[in-house]
PDB file of C-alpha atoms and ligand atoms in Angstrom:
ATOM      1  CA  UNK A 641      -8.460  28.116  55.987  1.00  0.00           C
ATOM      2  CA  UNK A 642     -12.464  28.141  56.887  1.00  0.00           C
ATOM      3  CA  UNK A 643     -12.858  31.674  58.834  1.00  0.00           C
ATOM      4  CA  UNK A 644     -13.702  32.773  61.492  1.00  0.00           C
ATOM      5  CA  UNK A 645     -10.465  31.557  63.542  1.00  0.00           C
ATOM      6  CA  UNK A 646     -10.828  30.210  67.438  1.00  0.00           C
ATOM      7  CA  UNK A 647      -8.123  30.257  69.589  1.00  0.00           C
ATOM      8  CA  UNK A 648      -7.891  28.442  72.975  1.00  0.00           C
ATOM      9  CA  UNK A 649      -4.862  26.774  75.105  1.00  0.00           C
ATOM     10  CA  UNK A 650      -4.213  25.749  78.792  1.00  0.00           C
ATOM     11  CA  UNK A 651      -7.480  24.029  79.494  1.00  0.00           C
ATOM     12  CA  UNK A 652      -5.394  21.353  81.387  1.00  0.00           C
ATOM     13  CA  UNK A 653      -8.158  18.750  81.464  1.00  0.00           C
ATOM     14  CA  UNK A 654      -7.170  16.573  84.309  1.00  0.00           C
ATOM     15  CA  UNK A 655      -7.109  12.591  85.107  1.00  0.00           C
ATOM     16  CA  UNK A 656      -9.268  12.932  87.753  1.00  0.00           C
ATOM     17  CA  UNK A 657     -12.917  14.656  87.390  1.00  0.00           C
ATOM     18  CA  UNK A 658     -13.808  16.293  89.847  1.00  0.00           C
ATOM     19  CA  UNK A 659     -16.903  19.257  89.874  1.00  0.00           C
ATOM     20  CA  UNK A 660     -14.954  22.220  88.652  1.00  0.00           C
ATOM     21  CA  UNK A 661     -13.368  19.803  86.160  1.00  0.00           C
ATOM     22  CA  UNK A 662     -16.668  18.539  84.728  1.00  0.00           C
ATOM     23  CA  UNK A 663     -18.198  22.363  84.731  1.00  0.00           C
ATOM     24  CA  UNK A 664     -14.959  23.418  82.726  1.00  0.00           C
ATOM     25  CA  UNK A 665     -15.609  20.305  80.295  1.00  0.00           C
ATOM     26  CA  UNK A 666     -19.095  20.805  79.870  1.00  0.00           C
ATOM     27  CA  UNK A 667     -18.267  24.221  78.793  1.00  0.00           C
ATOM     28  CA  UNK A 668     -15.506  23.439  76.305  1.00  0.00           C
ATOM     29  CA  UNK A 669     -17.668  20.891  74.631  1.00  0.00           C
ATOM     30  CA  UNK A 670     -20.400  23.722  74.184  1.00  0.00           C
ATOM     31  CA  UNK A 671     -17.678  26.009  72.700  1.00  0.00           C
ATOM     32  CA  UNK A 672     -15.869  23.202  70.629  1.00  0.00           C
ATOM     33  CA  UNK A 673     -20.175  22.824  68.730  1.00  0.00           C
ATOM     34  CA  UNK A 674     -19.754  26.122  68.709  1.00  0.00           C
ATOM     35  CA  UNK A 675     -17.045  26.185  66.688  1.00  0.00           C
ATOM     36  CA  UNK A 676     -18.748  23.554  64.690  1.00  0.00           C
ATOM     37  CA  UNK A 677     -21.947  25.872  63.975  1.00  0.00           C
ATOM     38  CA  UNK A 678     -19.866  28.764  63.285  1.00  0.00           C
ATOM     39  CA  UNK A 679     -18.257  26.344  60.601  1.00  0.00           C
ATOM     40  CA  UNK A 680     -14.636  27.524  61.692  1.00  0.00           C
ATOM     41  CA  UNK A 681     -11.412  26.371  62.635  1.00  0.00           C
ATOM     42  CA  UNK A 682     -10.006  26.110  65.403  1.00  0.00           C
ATOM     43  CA  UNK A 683      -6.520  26.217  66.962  1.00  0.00           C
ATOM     44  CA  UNK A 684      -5.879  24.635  70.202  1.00  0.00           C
ATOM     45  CA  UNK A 685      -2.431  26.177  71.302  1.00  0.00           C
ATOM     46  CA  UNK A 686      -0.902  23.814  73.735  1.00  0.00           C
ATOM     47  CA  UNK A 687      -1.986  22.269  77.559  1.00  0.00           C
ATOM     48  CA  UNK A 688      -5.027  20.862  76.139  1.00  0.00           C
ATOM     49  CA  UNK A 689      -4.795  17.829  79.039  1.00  0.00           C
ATOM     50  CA  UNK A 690      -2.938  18.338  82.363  1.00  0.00           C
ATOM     51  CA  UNK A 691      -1.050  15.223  80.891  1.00  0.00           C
ATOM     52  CA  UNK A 692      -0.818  13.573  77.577  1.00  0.00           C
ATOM     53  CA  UNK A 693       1.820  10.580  76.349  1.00  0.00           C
ATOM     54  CA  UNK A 694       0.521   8.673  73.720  1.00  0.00           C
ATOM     55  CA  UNK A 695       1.391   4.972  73.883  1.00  0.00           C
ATOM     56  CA  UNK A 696       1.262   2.555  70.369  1.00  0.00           C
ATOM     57  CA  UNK A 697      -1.901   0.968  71.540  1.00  0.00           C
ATOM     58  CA  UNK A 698      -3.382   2.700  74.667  1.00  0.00           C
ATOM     59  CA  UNK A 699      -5.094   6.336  75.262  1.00  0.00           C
ATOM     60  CA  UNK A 700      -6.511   7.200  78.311  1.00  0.00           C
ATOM     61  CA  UNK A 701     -10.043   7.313  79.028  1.00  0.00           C
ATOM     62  CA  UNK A 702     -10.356  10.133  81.447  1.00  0.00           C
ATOM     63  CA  UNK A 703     -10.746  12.442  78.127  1.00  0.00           C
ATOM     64  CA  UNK A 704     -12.802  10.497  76.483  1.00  0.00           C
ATOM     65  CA  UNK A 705     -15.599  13.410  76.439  1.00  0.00           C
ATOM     66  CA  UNK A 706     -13.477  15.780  74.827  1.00  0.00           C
ATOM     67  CA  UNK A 707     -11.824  13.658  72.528  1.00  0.00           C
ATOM     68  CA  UNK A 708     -15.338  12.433  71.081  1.00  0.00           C
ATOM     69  CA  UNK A 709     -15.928  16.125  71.143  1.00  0.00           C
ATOM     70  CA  UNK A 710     -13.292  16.958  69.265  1.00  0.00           C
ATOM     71  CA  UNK A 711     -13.593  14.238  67.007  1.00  0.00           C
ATOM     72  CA  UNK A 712     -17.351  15.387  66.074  1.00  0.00           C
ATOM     73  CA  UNK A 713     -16.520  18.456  65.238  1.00  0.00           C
ATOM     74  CA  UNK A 714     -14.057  16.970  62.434  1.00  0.00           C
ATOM     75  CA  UNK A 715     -16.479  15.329  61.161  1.00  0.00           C
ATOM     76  CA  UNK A 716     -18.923  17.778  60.869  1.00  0.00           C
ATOM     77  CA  UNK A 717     -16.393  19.461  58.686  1.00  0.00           C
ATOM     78  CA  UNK A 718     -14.178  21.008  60.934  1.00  0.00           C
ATOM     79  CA  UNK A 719     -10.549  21.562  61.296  1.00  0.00           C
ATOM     80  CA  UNK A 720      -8.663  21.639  64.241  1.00  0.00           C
ATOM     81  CA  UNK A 721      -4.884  22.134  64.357  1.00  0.00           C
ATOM     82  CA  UNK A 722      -3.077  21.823  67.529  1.00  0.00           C
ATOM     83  CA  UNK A 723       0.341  23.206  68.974  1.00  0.00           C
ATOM     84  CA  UNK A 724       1.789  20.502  71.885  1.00  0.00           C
ATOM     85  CA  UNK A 725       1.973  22.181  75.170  1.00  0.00           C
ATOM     86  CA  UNK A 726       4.797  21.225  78.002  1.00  0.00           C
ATOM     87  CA  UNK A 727       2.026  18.847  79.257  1.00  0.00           C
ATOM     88  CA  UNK A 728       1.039  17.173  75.715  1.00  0.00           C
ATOM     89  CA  UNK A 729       3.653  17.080  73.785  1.00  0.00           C
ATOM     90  CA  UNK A 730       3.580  13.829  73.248  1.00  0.00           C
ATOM     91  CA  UNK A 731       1.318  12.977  70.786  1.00  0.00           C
ATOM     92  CA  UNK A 732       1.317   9.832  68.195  1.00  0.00           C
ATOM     93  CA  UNK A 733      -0.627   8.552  65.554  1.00  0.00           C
ATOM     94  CA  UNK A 734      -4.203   8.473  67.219  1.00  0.00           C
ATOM     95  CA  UNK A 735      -4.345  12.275  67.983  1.00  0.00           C
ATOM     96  CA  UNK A 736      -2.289  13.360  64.524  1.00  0.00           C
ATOM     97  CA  UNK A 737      -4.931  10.442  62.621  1.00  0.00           C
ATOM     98  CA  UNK A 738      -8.158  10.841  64.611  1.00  0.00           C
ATOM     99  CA  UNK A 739      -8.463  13.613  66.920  1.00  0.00           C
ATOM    100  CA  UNK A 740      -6.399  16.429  65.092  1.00  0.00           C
ATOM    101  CA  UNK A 741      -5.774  17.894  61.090  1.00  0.00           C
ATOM    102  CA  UNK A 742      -2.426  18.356  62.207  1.00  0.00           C
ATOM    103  CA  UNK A 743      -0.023  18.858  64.889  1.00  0.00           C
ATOM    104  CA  UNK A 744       3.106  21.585  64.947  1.00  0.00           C
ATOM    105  CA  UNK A 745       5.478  20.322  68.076  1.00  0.00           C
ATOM    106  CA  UNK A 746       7.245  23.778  67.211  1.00  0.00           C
ATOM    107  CA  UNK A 747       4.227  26.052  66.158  1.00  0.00           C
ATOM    108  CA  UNK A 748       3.283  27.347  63.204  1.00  0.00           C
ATOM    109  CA  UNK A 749       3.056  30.257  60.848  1.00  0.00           C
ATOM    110  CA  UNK A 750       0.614  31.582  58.087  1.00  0.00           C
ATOM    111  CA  UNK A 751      -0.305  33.914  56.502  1.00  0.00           C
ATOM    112  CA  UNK A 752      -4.271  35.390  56.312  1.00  0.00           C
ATOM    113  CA  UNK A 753      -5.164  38.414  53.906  1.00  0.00           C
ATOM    114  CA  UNK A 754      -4.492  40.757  56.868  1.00  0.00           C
ATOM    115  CA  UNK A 755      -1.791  39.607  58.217  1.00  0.00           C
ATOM    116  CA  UNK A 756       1.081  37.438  58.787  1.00  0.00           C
ATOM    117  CA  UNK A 757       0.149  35.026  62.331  1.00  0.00           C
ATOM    118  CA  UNK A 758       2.805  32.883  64.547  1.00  0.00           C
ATOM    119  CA  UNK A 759       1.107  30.635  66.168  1.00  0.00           C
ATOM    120  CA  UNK A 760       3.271  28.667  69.524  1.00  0.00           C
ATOM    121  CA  UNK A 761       2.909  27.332  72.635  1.00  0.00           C
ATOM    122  CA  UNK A 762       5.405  29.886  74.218  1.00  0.00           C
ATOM    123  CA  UNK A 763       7.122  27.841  76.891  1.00  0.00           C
ATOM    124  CA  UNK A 764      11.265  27.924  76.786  1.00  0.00           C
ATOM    125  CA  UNK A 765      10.748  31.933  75.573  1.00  0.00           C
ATOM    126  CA  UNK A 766      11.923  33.404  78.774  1.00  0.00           C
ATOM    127  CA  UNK A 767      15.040  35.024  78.522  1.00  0.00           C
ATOM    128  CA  UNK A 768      16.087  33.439  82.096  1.00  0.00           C
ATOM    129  CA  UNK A 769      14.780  30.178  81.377  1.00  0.00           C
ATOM    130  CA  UNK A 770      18.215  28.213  80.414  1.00  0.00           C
ATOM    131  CA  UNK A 771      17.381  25.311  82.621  1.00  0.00           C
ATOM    132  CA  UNK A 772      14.038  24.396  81.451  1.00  0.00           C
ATOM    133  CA  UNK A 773      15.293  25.000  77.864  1.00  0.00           C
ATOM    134  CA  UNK A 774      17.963  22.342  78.269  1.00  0.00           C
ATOM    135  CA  UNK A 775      14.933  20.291  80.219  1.00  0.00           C
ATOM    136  CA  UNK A 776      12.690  20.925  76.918  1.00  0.00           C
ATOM    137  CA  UNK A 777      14.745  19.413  74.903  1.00  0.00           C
ATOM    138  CA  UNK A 778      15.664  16.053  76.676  1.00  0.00           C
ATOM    139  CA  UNK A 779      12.223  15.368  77.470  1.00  0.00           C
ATOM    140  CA  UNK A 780      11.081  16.183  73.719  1.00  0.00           C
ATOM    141  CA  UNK A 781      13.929  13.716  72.347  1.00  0.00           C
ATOM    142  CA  UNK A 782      12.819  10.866  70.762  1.00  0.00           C
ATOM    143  CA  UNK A 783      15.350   8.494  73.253  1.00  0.00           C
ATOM    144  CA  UNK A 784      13.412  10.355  75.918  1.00  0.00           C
ATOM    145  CA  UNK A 785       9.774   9.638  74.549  1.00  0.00           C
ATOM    146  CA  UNK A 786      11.185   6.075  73.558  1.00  0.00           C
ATOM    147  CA  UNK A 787      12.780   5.635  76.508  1.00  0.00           C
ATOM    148  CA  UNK A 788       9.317   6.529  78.801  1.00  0.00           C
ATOM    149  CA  UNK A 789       6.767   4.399  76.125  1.00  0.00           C
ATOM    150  CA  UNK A 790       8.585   1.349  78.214  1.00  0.00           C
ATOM    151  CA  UNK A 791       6.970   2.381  81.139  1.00  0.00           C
ATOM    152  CA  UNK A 792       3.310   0.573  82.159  1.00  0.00           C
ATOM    153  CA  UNK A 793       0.853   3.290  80.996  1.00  0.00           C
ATOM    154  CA  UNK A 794      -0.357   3.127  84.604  1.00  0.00           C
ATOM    155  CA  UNK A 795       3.176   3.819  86.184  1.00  0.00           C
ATOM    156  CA  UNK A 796       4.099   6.001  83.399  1.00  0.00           C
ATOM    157  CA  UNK A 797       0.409   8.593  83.604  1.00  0.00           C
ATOM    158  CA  UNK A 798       0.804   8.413  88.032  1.00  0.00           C
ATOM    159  CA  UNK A 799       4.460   9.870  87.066  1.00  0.00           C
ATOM    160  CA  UNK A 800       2.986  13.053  84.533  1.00  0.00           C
ATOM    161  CA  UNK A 801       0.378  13.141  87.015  1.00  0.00           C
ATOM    162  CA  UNK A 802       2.036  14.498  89.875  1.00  0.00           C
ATOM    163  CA  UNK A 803       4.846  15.976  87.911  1.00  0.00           C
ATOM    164  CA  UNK A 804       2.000  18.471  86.434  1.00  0.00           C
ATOM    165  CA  UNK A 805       0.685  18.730  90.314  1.00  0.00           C
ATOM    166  CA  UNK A 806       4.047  20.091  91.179  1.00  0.00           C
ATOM    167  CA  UNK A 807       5.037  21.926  87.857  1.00  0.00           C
ATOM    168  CA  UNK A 808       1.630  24.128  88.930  1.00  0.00           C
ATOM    169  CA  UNK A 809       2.284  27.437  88.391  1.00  0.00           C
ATOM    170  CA  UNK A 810       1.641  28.762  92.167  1.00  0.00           C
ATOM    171  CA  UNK A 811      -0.375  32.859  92.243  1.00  0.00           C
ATOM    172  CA  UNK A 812       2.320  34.282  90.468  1.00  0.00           C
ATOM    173  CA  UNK A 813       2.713  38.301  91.749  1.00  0.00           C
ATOM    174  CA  UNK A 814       2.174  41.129  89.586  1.00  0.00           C
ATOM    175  CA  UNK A 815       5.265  41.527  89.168  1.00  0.00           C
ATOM    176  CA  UNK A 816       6.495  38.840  87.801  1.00  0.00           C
ATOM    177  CA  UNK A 817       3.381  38.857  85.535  1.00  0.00           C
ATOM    178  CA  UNK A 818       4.951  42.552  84.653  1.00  0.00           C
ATOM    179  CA  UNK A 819       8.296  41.282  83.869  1.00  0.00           C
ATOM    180  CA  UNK A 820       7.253  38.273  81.937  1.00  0.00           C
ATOM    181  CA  UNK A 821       5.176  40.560  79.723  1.00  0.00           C
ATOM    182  CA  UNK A 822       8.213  42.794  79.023  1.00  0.00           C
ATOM    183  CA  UNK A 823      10.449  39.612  78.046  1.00  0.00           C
ATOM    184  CA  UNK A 824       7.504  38.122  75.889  1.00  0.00           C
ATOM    185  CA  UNK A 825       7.622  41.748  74.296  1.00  0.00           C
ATOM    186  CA  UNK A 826      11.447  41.844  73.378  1.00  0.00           C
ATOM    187  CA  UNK A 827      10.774  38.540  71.553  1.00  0.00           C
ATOM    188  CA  UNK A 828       7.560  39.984  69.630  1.00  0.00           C
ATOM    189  CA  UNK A 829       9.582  42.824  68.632  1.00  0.00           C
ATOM    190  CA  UNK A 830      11.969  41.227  67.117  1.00  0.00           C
ATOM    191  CA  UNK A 831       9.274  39.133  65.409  1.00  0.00           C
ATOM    192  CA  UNK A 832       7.445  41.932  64.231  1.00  0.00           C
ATOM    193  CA  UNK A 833      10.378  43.097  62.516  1.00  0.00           C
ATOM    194  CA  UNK A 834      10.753  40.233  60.694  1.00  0.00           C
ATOM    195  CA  UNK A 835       7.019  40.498  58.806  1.00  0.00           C
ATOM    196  CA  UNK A 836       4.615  39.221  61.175  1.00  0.00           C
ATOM    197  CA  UNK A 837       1.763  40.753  62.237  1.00  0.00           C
ATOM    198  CA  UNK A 838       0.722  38.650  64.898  1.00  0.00           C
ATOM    199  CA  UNK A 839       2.025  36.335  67.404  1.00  0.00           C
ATOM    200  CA  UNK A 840      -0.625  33.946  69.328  1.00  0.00           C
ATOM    201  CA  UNK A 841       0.527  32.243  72.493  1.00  0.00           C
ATOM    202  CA  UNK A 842      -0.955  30.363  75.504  1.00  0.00           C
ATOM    203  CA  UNK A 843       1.259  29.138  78.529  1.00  0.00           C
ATOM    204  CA  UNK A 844       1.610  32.624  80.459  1.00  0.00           C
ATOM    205  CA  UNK A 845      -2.184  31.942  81.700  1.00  0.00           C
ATOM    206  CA  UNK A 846      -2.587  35.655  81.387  1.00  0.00           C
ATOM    207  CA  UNK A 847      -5.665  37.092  79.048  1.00  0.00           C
ATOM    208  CA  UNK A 848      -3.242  39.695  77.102  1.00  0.00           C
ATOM    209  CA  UNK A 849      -3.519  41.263  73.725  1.00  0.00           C
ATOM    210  CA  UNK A 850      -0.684  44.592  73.174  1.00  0.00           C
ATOM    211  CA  UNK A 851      -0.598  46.475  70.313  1.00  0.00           C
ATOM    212  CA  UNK A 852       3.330  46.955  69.795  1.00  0.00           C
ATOM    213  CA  UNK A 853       5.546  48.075  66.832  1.00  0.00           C
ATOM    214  CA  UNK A 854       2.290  47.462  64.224  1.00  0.00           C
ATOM    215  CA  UNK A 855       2.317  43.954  65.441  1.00  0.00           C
ATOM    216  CA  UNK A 856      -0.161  42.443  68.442  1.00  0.00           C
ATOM    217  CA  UNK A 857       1.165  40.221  71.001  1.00  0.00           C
ATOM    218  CA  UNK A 858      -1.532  38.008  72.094  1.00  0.00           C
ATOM    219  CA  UNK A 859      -1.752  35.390  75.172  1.00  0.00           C
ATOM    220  CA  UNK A 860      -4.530  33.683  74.997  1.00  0.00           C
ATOM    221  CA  UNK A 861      -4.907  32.875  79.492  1.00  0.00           C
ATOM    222  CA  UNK A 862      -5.908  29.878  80.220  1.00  0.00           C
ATOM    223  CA  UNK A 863      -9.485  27.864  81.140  1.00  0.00           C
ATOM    224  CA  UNK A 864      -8.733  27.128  84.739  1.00  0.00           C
ATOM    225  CA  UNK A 865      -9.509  30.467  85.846  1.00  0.00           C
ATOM    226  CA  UNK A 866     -10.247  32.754  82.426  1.00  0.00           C
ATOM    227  CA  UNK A 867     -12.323  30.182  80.513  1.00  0.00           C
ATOM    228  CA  UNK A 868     -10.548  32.887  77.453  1.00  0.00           C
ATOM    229  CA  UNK A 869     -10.186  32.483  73.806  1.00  0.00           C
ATOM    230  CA  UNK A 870      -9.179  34.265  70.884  1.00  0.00           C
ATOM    231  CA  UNK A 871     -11.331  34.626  67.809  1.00  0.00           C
ATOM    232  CA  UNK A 872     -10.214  36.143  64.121  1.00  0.00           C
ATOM    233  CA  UNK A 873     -13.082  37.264  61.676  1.00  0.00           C
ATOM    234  CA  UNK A 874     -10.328  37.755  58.786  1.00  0.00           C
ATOM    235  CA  UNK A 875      -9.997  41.544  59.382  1.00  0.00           C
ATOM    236  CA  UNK A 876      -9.877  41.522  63.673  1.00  0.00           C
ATOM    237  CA  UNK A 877      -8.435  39.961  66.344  1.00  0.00           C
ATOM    238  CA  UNK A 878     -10.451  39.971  69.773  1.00  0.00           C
ATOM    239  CA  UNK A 879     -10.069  38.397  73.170  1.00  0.00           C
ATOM    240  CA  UNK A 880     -12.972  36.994  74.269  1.00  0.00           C
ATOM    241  CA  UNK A 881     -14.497  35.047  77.564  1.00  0.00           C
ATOM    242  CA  UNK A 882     -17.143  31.905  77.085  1.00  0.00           C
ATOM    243  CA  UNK A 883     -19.771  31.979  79.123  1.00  0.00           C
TER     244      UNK A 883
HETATM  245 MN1   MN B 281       2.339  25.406  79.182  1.00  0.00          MN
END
């Protein structure tokens, strides 16, 4: 794997673009030739569009900037692996063919010379979160995705469209930030004492990198208020912010 390593997720690009949506894009498409120059790879860990179902035939042009993006960058040599997000899940053939080197639905690990990384999304991790676990896995089922492709691709985006308005995280309060922390940190442990060294996730929206056990626990935030990302140079890990 070409180093250094770049690490983004939750840029929920949306269907509609409005000012702040085409600032945020015109930044990502400076950091994704960044990437490019820097000869890296690059890991794009879930939420990637505020809603993606891939039909057989039909992709929707609202992303069209970023996919070309994206899609330059492999060409110039780049690889870019991506981890499906609760709002992108489901991808197909054009984004696993043109846009992406691969896709994990359920993460991935690997190991560098310094360390062993687990790479995931990190939705369904909360230890309270029975519901939407049972939720995650209809909606991931292959009857479910089958069942939805019969939908007009019209019909069927106005549907993820204002499910991902409602699903919108509201201000969450420190305290739950606090208390998802300390559940994300019961699952690292027990991670850490398995081998790995460090566990990459995005879906929290928080900018978060904790040093526990010998392992790190990172969160990667998100770009709708952080514009974050997480680089490795084969030796360190930082949290950074694009500007
Ligand atoms: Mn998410």
């Amino acid at each position: 794997m070409k180093l250094p390593l770049f690490f983004i997720s939750d840029i929920h690009l949306r269907l509609t673009v409005s000012d702040d949506e085409s600032e945020k894009r015109k930044h990502l498409i400076n950091f994704i030739s960044h990437v490019a120059d820097e000869q890296g790879t690059l890991f794009v860990v879930g939420d990637l569009f505020d809603f993606w179902f891939e039909y057989k035939y039909v992709i929707p042009h609202a992303y069209f900037d970023v996919l070309t993006s994206l899609h330059q960058a492999r060409l110039n040599g780049v690889d870019i692996f991506f981890i499906p997000g609760n709002h992108d899940f489901w991808t197909r053939d054009f984004t696993q063919e043109t846009i992406f080197s691969e896709i994990y639905p359920d993460g991935v690990s690997l190991e560098e010379s310094s360390g062993k990384f687990l790479i995931i999304h990190g939705d369904g991790l909360l230890s309270w979160d029975f519901g939407y676990r049972t939720f995650r896995k209809i909606i991931r089922s292959s009857l479910f995705t089958w069942l939805y492709r019969w939908i007009h691709p019209d019909i069927g985006y106005a549907i993820g469209r204002w499910i991902s308005r409602t699903g919108r995280h509201p201000a969450h309060t420190k305290e739950y930030d606090d208390r998802v922390i300390a559940d994300l940190t019961e699952y690292a442990v027990e991670k850490f004492r398995d081998g790995m060294d460090y566990i990459i996730m995005g879906h929290y929206h928080q900018v978060k990198k904790i040093k526990i056990n010998g392992g790190t626990l990172v969160i990667l935030g998100d770009w709708l208020t952080h514009r974050s990302f997480g680089y490795f140079d084969g030796k360190e890990f930082s949290l950074n912010y694009w500007r």
